[in-house]
Coordinates of C-alpha atoms in Angstrom, one line a residue:
M414 CA 0.0 -0.2 0.0
R415 CA 1.3 3.2 -1.2
Q416 CA 1.4 5.8 1.8
V417 CA 3.6 9.1 2.8
I418 CA 5.7 9.1 5.6
R419 CA 6.0 11.3 8.6
P420 CA 9.0 12.5 10.7
N421 CA 9.0 9.8 13.5
T422 CA 6.6 7.3 12.2
K423 CA 6.6 3.7 12.8
I424 CA 5.2 0.9 10.4
Q425 CA 4.7 -2.5 10.3
L426 CA 6.0 -4.0 6.6
R427 CA 5.1 -8.0 5.9
N428 CA 8.4 -9.7 4.3
E429 CA 7.1 -13.1 3.7
N430 CA 10.0 -14.3 2.0
K431 CA 12.4 -13.9 5.0
A432 CA 10.5 -14.2 7.6
G433 CA 7.8 -16.2 6.9
P434 CA 4.1 -16.1 6.6
G435 CA 2.4 -13.6 8.8
C436 CA 5.7 -12.1 10.6
F437 CA 5.9 -8.6 10.7
L438 CA 9.4 -6.7 10.7
L439 CA 8.9 -3.1 12.8
N440 CA 11.0 -0.5 11.0
T441 CA 11.8 2.9 11.7
I442 CA 11.4 5.6 9.0
P443 CA 14.0 8.5 8.4
Y444 CA 12.7 11.4 8.5
N445 CA 13.4 12.6 4.8
Y446 CA 12.3 9.2 3.6
R447 CA 9.2 8.5 1.4
I448 CA 8.1 6.0 -0.3
F449 CA 5.5 8.0 -2.3
P450 CA 7.2 11.6 -3.1
V451 CA 4.8 12.8 -5.3
P452 CA 4.8 16.5 -4.8
S453 CA 8.5 16.3 -6.0
Y454 CA 7.5 16.2 -9.7
F455 CA 5.0 18.8 -8.9
I456 CA 7.2 21.3 -8.6
S457 CA 9.2 20.6 -11.4
I458 CA 5.9 20.9 -13.9
S459 CA 5.1 24.1 -11.6
S460 CA 8.0 25.4 -12.5
I461 CA 8.3 24.8 -16.2
M462 CA 5.0 26.3 -16.3
L463 CA 5.6 29.2 -14.2
Y464 CA 8.9 30.3 -15.9
A465 CA 7.0 29.7 -19.4
A466 CA 4.3 32.1 -18.5
I467 CA 6.6 34.7 -16.7
V468 CA 8.3 34.3 -20.5
W469 CA 5.5 34.8 -22.8
F470 CA 3.8 37.2 -20.6
G471 CA 6.7 39.4 -20.5
S472 CA 7.3 39.1 -24.4
R473 CA 3.9 40.0 -25.1
E474 CA 3.1 42.8 -22.3
R475 CA 7.1 44.1 -22.4
A476 CA 5.7 47.7 -23.4
R477 CA 2.6 47.7 -20.9
I478 CA 4.9 46.7 -18.2
L479 CA 7.3 49.2 -18.5
S480 CA 4.5 51.6 -18.6
W481 CA 2.9 50.1 -15.7
I482 CA 6.6 50.2 -13.6
R483 CA 6.9 53.9 -14.3
Q484 CA 3.6 54.6 -13.3
W485 CA 4.3 55.9 -9.5
P486 CA 5.6 58.1 -9.1
Q487 CA 5.3 60.4 -11.6
N488 CA 7.9 63.0 -10.7
P489 CA 10.9 62.3 -11.9
T490 CA 12.9 63.0 -8.8
L491 CA 10.7 60.6 -6.6
F492 CA 11.0 57.8 -9.0
A493 CA 14.3 57.6 -8.9
I494 CA 14.3 57.9 -5.1
W495 CA 11.9 55.1 -5.2
L496 CA 14.2 52.8 -7.7
I497 CA 17.0 53.3 -5.4
W498 CA 15.0 52.6 -2.5
L499 CA 13.8 49.4 -4.3
G500 CA 17.3 48.0 -5.1
F501 CA 18.6 49.1 -1.9
L502 CA 15.8 46.7 -0.6
L503 CA 16.4 44.0 -3.1
V504 CA 20.5 43.8 -2.0
F505 CA 20.1 44.2 1.8
A506 CA 16.7 43.3 2.8
P507 CA 17.9 39.5 2.4
L508 CA 20.6 39.6 4.7
S509 CA 18.3 40.2 7.7
Y510 CA 15.6 37.9 8.8
H511 CA 14.2 36.7 11.8
E512 CA 15.6 33.0 12.1
A513 CA 12.6 31.0 13.4
D514 CA 10.6 32.6 10.6
M515 CA 13.2 32.3 8.2
G516 CA 14.0 28.8 9.0
V517 CA 10.2 27.5 8.7
W518 CA 10.5 29.0 5.0
R519 CA 13.9 27.2 4.0
T520 CA 12.9 24.4 5.4
S521 CA 9.7 24.1 3.6
I522 CA 10.9 24.8 0.1
Q523 CA 13.9 22.3 0.5
N524 CA 11.3 20.0 1.8
L525 CA 9.1 20.6 -1.4
L526 CA 12.1 20.2 -3.9
N527 CA 13.3 17.5 -2.0
G528 CA 9.7 15.5 -2.4
E529 CA 9.3 15.3 1.9
L530 CA 6.0 16.8 3.4
L531 CA 6.2 20.4 4.8
P532 CA 6.8 20.9 8.0
E533 CA 4.6 21.3 11.1
N534 CA 5.1 24.8 11.6
Y535 CA 4.5 25.5 8.4
V536 CA 1.2 28.0 8.6
Y537 CA -0.2 28.7 5.2
L538 CA -1.7 27.1 2.7
P539 CA 0.7 24.7 0.6
V540 CA 0.5 26.8 -2.5
Y541 CA 2.8 29.5 -1.3
A542 CA 5.3 27.3 -0.8
W543 CA 4.9 25.6 -3.7
L544 CA 5.0 28.8 -5.6
Q545 CA 8.0 29.9 -4.1
S546 CA 9.8 26.2 -4.6
A547 CA 8.6 26.3 -8.2
L548 CA 10.9 29.3 -8.1
V549 CA 13.6 27.7 -6.7
F550 CA 13.7 24.5 -8.7
P551 CA 16.2 25.3 -11.9
F552 CA 18.7 26.1 -9.1
H553 CA 18.3 23.1 -7.4
L554 CA 18.3 21.0 -10.4
L555 CA 21.8 22.6 -11.0
G556 CA 22.7 22.4 -7.3
W557 CA 23.0 25.9 -6.7
D558 CA 19.8 26.0 -4.0
S559 CA 22.1 27.1 -1.0
P560 CA 20.5 28.8 1.9
L561 CA 21.3 32.3 1.4
L562 CA 19.4 31.9 -2.0
I563 CA 16.2 30.6 -0.7
V564 CA 16.4 33.6 1.6
Y565 CA 16.6 36.0 -1.6
V566 CA 13.9 34.4 -3.2
V567 CA 11.8 34.5 -0.2
K568 CA 12.5 38.1 0.4
W569 CA 12.4 38.9 -3.1
F570 CA 9.2 37.9 -3.3
T571 CA 8.2 40.0 -0.2
I572 CA 10.0 42.7 -1.9
L573 CA 8.3 43.1 -5.1
A574 CA 4.7 42.7 -3.7
Y575 CA 5.6 45.8 -1.8
A576 CA 6.8 47.4 -5.0
A577 CA 3.4 46.2 -6.6
C578 CA 1.0 47.4 -4.4
A579 CA 2.1 51.3 -5.0
A580 CA 1.7 50.4 -8.7
L581 CA -1.6 48.9 -8.5
M582 CA -3.0 51.2 -5.7
S583 CA -2.2 54.3 -8.0
G584 CA -3.5 52.8 -11.0
F585 CA -6.7 51.8 -8.6
L586 CA -7.5 55.4 -8.4
P587 CA -6.1 57.3 -11.6
K588 CA -7.4 60.6 -10.0
H589 CA -5.1 60.4 -6.4
S590 CA -2.4 58.4 -8.1
D591 CA 0.3 60.2 -6.4
L592 CA -1.4 59.9 -3.0
A593 CA -3.2 56.3 -3.5
P594 CA -0.2 54.0 -2.4
L595 CA 1.1 56.1 0.5
G596 CA -0.7 53.9 3.1
I597 CA 1.3 51.2 2.3
V598 CA 4.7 52.8 1.1
L599 CA 5.1 54.9 4.1
A600 CA 3.9 52.3 7.1
P601 CA 6.6 51.6 9.3
V602 CA 5.8 48.2 10.2
A603 CA 5.4 47.3 6.6
I604 CA 9.0 48.3 6.1
F605 CA 10.0 46.9 9.0
Y606 CA 8.4 43.4 7.6
L607 CA 10.3 43.4 4.7
F608 CA 14.0 43.3 6.9
F609 CA 12.2 40.8 9.2
G610 CA 10.9 38.4 6.5
A611 CA 7.2 38.2 7.3
N612 CA 4.9 38.6 4.1
H613 CA 1.9 40.0 4.9
I614 CA 1.9 42.5 2.2
V615 CA 1.3 39.7 -0.2
M616 CA -1.8 39.1 1.5
F617 CA -3.0 42.7 0.1
L618 CA -1.2 42.3 -3.2
F619 CA -3.5 39.7 -4.0
L620 CA -6.7 40.9 -2.6
L621 CA -6.1 44.6 -4.7
I622 CA -5.6 41.9 -7.8
A623 CA -8.8 40.5 -6.9
L624 CA -10.8 43.8 -6.5
I625 CA -9.2 45.2 -9.5
L626 CA -10.3 41.8 -11.4
V627 CA -13.8 42.1 -10.0
K628 CA -13.2 46.1 -11.5
K629 CA -13.1 44.9 -15.0
E630 CA -15.2 41.2 -14.3
H631 CA -12.9 38.8 -14.8
W632 CA -14.4 36.4 -12.3
L633 CA -12.5 33.7 -13.0
W634 CA -9.2 35.3 -12.2
A635 CA -11.0 37.5 -9.6
G636 CA -11.9 34.4 -7.3
F637 CA -8.9 32.8 -7.9
F638 CA -6.7 35.8 -6.6
A639 CA -9.4 36.3 -4.0
A640 CA -8.5 32.7 -2.8
F641 CA -4.5 33.1 -2.8
S642 CA -5.2 36.3 -0.4
C643 CA -6.3 33.8 2.0
Y644 CA -3.1 32.0 1.9
K645 CA -2.9 33.1 5.8
F646 CA -6.5 32.4 6.2
L647 CA -6.9 35.7 7.6
L648 CA -8.6 37.1 5.2
V649 CA -11.3 34.0 4.6
P650 CA -13.9 36.5 5.9
T651 CA -13.2 39.5 3.8
C652 CA -13.2 37.0 0.8
I653 CA -16.3 35.8 1.9
T654 CA -17.8 39.1 2.1
L655 CA -16.4 40.2 -1.1
G656 CA -18.3 37.0 -2.8
I657 CA -21.5 38.0 -1.4
L658 CA -21.0 41.8 -2.4
V659 CA -20.2 40.2 -5.9
L660 CA -23.4 38.0 -6.1
W661 CA -25.4 41.4 -4.9
Q662 CA -23.9 43.6 -7.1
Y663 CA -23.2 41.6 -10.4
G664 CA -25.5 38.8 -10.3
F665 CA -25.7 35.0 -9.4
K666 CA -23.8 34.1 -12.8
N667 CA -20.7 36.2 -12.3
A668 CA -21.0 35.0 -8.9
I669 CA -20.6 31.6 -9.7
R670 CA -17.5 32.0 -11.9
F671 CA -15.9 33.5 -8.9
L672 CA -16.4 30.8 -6.7
L673 CA -15.7 28.5 -9.8
G674 CA -12.1 30.4 -9.8
S675 CA -11.4 30.1 -6.0
A676 CA -12.1 26.4 -6.5
I677 CA -9.8 26.3 -9.0
F678 CA -7.1 28.0 -6.8
M679 CA -7.4 25.3 -4.2
I680 CA -6.8 22.4 -6.7
P681 CA -3.1 22.3 -6.2
N682 CA -4.0 22.6 -2.2
T683 CA -6.2 19.8 -2.5
I684 CA -3.7 17.7 -4.4
Y685 CA -1.1 18.5 -1.4
Y686 CA -3.9 17.6 1.5
F687 CA -4.8 14.4 -0.1
F688 CA -0.7 13.4 0.8
D689 CA -0.4 15.3 4.0
T690 CA -3.9 14.7 5.6
A691 CA -3.2 15.2 9.0
T692 CA -2.1 18.5 8.6
L693 CA -5.5 19.4 6.9
L694 CA -7.3 17.6 9.7
R695 CA -5.4 20.1 12.1
I696 CA -6.4 23.2 9.8
V697 CA -10.2 21.9 10.2
T698 CA -10.1 21.1 13.6
Q699 CA -8.2 24.3 15.1
Q700 CA -9.9 26.6 12.9
A701 CA -6.9 27.3 10.9
A702 CA -5.1 28.6 14.1
I703 CA -2.2 26.8 13.3
G704 CA 1.5 27.1 14.9
A705 CA 2.7 29.6 17.7
H706 CA -0.4 31.9 18.1
A707 CA -3.1 28.6 18.3
A708 CA -2.2 27.9 22.1
H709 CA -2.4 31.1 23.9
I710 CA -3.6 35.1 24.1
E711 CA 0.2 36.4 23.2
P712 CA 1.3 40.0 24.7
F713 CA 0.7 41.9 21.2
H714 CA -3.3 40.5 21.2
F715 CA -6.1 43.1 22.5
F716 CA -7.1 41.3 24.9
Y717 CA -3.9 41.0 26.6
L718 CA -4.3 42.6 29.5
I719 CA -7.5 41.1 30.2
S720 CA -6.5 38.0 30.0
N721 CA -3.5 38.6 32.4
Q722 CA -5.8 40.4 34.9
F723 CA -9.1 37.4 35.1
N724 CA -8.0 34.3 35.2
G725 CA -9.7 31.6 33.1
F726 CA -10.4 34.3 30.5
E727 CA -7.4 32.9 28.0
A728 CA -9.0 29.4 28.4
W729 CA -12.2 30.6 27.5
Y730 CA -11.2 32.6 25.0
I731 CA -9.4 29.9 22.8
G732 CA -11.3 26.8 24.3
K733 CA -15.0 28.1 23.4
K734 CA -13.5 29.4 20.1
I735 CA -14.8 33.1 20.9
W736 CA -12.1 34.4 18.5
F737 CA -13.3 32.5 16.2
L738 CA -16.8 33.5 16.8
L739 CA -15.8 37.2 17.0
S740 CA -13.4 37.2 14.0
L741 CA -16.3 36.0 11.6
A742 CA -18.9 38.4 12.9
G743 CA -17.4 41.1 10.6
I744 CA -18.9 39.6 8.1
P745 CA -22.8 40.3 8.8
I746 CA -22.2 43.1 10.4
S747 CA -20.3 44.7 7.7
L748 CA -22.9 43.3 4.7
I749 CA -25.9 44.5 6.9
L750 CA -24.1 47.8 7.3
F751 CA -23.9 47.8 3.5
K752 CA -27.4 47.3 3.0
L753 CA -28.4 50.1 4.9
K754 CA -25.6 52.0 3.1
R755 CA -23.7 53.2 5.7
V756 CA -20.5 51.8 4.6
N757 CA -19.4 51.6 0.4
L758 CA -17.8 48.4 -0.8
L759 CA -13.7 49.3 0.5
Q760 CA -15.3 50.2 3.8
C761 CA -17.5 46.9 3.9
L762 CA -14.5 44.8 3.2
A763 CA -11.9 46.7 5.6
L764 CA -15.0 46.4 8.4
S765 CA -15.1 42.8 7.8
Y766 CA -11.3 42.0 8.2
A767 CA -10.8 44.7 11.7
F768 CA -12.7 42.2 13.5
V769 CA -9.8 39.8 12.5
A770 CA -7.3 41.8 12.9
L771 CA -8.6 43.0 16.6
F772 CA -9.7 39.2 18.0
A773 CA -7.9 36.8 16.1
L774 CA -5.4 34.7 17.7
E775 CA -2.8 36.1 15.2
P776 CA -3.6 40.0 15.8
F777 CA -2.6 42.9 14.0
R778 CA -1.7 42.0 10.5
L779 CA -3.0 45.2 9.2
E780 CA -1.8 45.6 5.7
P781 CA -5.0 44.6 4.3
L782 CA -6.7 47.0 6.5
I783 CA -4.9 49.7 5.8
G784 CA -4.7 49.2 2.2
L785 CA -8.5 49.2 2.3
V786 CA -9.1 51.9 4.8
W787 CA -6.7 54.4 3.1
L788 CA -8.1 53.6 -0.5
D789 CA -11.3 54.6 0.5
A790 CA -10.0 57.7 2.6
V791 CA -8.2 59.2 -0.6
N792 CA -10.7 58.4 -3.0
R793 CA -13.7 60.8 -0.8
D794 CA -11.0 63.2 0.3
D795 CA -11.6 62.6 3.7
L796 CA -8.7 64.3 5.9
P797 CA -9.9 63.1 9.2
L798 CA -9.8 58.9 8.0
Q799 CA -6.4 59.8 6.3
S800 CA -5.1 60.8 9.6
S801 CA -6.4 58.5 11.4
V802 CA -5.1 55.7 9.2
F803 CA -1.7 57.3 9.8
L804 CA -1.9 57.2 13.5
T805 CA -2.9 53.8 13.6
L806 CA 0.4 53.2 11.5
F807 CA 2.8 55.3 13.8
I808 CA 0.6 53.3 17.2
H809 CA 1.2 49.9 15.2
A810 CA 5.3 50.9 14.9
A811 CA 5.5 51.5 18.5
A812 CA 3.6 48.7 19.9
W813 CA 5.7 46.9 17.5
Y814 CA 8.7 48.6 18.6
D815 CA 10.1 46.9 21.8
L816 CA 9.9 43.9 20.4
A817 CA 11.8 44.8 17.7
N818 CA 14.9 46.3 19.8
S819 CA 18.4 45.2 18.8
A820 CA 21.5 45.0 21.4
F821 CA 22.6 48.1 20.9
L822 CA 19.0 49.9 22.3
T823 CA 18.2 49.7 26.0
F824 CA 14.6 50.4 27.1
D825 CA 14.7 53.0 30.3
P826 CA 13.9 50.7 33.2
A827 CA 11.9 53.9 35.1
I828 CA 9.2 52.9 32.7
P829 CA 6.6 50.9 33.9
A830 CA 6.4 47.3 32.3
D831 CA 3.3 47.3 32.2
Y832 CA 2.8 50.5 29.7
W833 CA 4.6 48.2 27.3
A834 CA 2.0 45.1 28.4
G835 CA -1.0 47.2 26.9
R836 CA 0.7 48.1 23.6
G837 CA -2.0 45.5 22.1
F838 CA -4.7 47.2 23.7
Y839 CA -3.4 50.5 22.6
L840 CA -3.3 50.1 19.3
G841 CA -6.6 47.9 19.2
L842 CA -8.1 51.0 20.2
T843 CA -6.6 53.4 17.5
V844 CA -8.1 50.6 15.3
I845 CA -11.4 51.0 16.7
L846 CA -11.0 54.9 16.3
M847 CA -10.3 54.7 12.7
I848 CA -13.2 52.3 11.8
G849 CA -15.6 54.4 13.4
V850 CA -14.2 57.5 11.6
M851 CA -15.0 55.6 8.7
V852 CA -18.1 54.4 9.5
I853 CA -19.6 57.0 11.5
K854 CA -18.6 60.4 9.7
R855 CA -21.2 60.7 6.0
H856 CA -20.3 62.9 3.7
P857 CA -23.3 63.8 1.4
E858 CA -21.2 65.4 -1.3
N859 CA -19.7 61.6 -1.4
P860 CA -22.3 58.9 -1.2
V861 CA -22.2 55.6 -1.1
Y862 CA -20.8 54.0 -4.3
L863 CA -22.7 50.3 -4.8
R864 CA -20.4 49.1 -7.3
L865 CA -16.6 49.0 -7.3
L866 CA -15.3 52.4 -8.1

């Protein structure tokens, strides 16, 4: 019987020729041994398709790509500074990273290239590591897949997503092309993550692509990229909300096409889970709260202070799945406000994600929320909302600051430790303030629009 062997698994093999009928030999299977290494040749096929698509699309759309790259910023001096900044990031950002996070990525990519299962601390949909493994595969074939090369591939993917967000946000609001990208480009924590090694900016990039495709009514691709934005599961409520909005605004047939695009995206993930059912079961049973964030309320969480003050709160919040219910509550609340014409489409999506940012066990991954709210604020020339976005950005940076200190920084011991312990609570209050400004403030001259810009 063909099967995939996970690490430290013991199996019984029947060997009737050497040991006689009915005799079982107990063997320990090494970590790097697999009876049926299916993912390895899927990676090679995916790599060929990926590079062929890049060459084909690049040769066909070269002029459009070049004009898109030059789209933002339009001022020649600012554009030169932007290119120098991106060049600096591409060269030097991969030389710094969080060892634990990068260790997961290196192991994940190397495992897939070697036909092994993803490590148990990998907390994304497998297709994300699959894509990066496909990028590394030609170098792996030549024996050049060093750990440093893998780090550069992982980091470049995130840095290019950061650059692409700027260009796409600029094109999303052509009347405000200079201002539209600033909420992401100038976000302190988004920049810090480029050096840290986190990839939350990629979630927003795929969601933004999905919104652009919805605007152009390319439903299959819109559904595909909406599903892709959920590779870390945090955007699932937002994409469910988007699917319902597509149904309401564009009709049943287009909503089915959107759903079909999402289903197509799930095909490679389903193929992988066929050989790694244990991970799939863990995702389902834990509502995708897998990894280091599943067992406790971390110090950066909105409810960390409350969990310290009230014994049993953490066990109740996690054990009773209260976090999960609160994260999903954003879907009906945002849709009801949309039906009441209290929020527009971008605000509706932002509100649905705000519940995840506040209440999920992996809190304050703010790039999607900031990106959506900033686009709405710029589109409506809403200065108070724009100001609240940057207030949130800088409070986010302050809340994250002490977690990112180096050996060269010392925090004054006279500052009470409780001040830092409440950083998630302070940040949560600014997020609530920002959402309140967005939802409560009404502009008669800027009516709610029922279609996407």
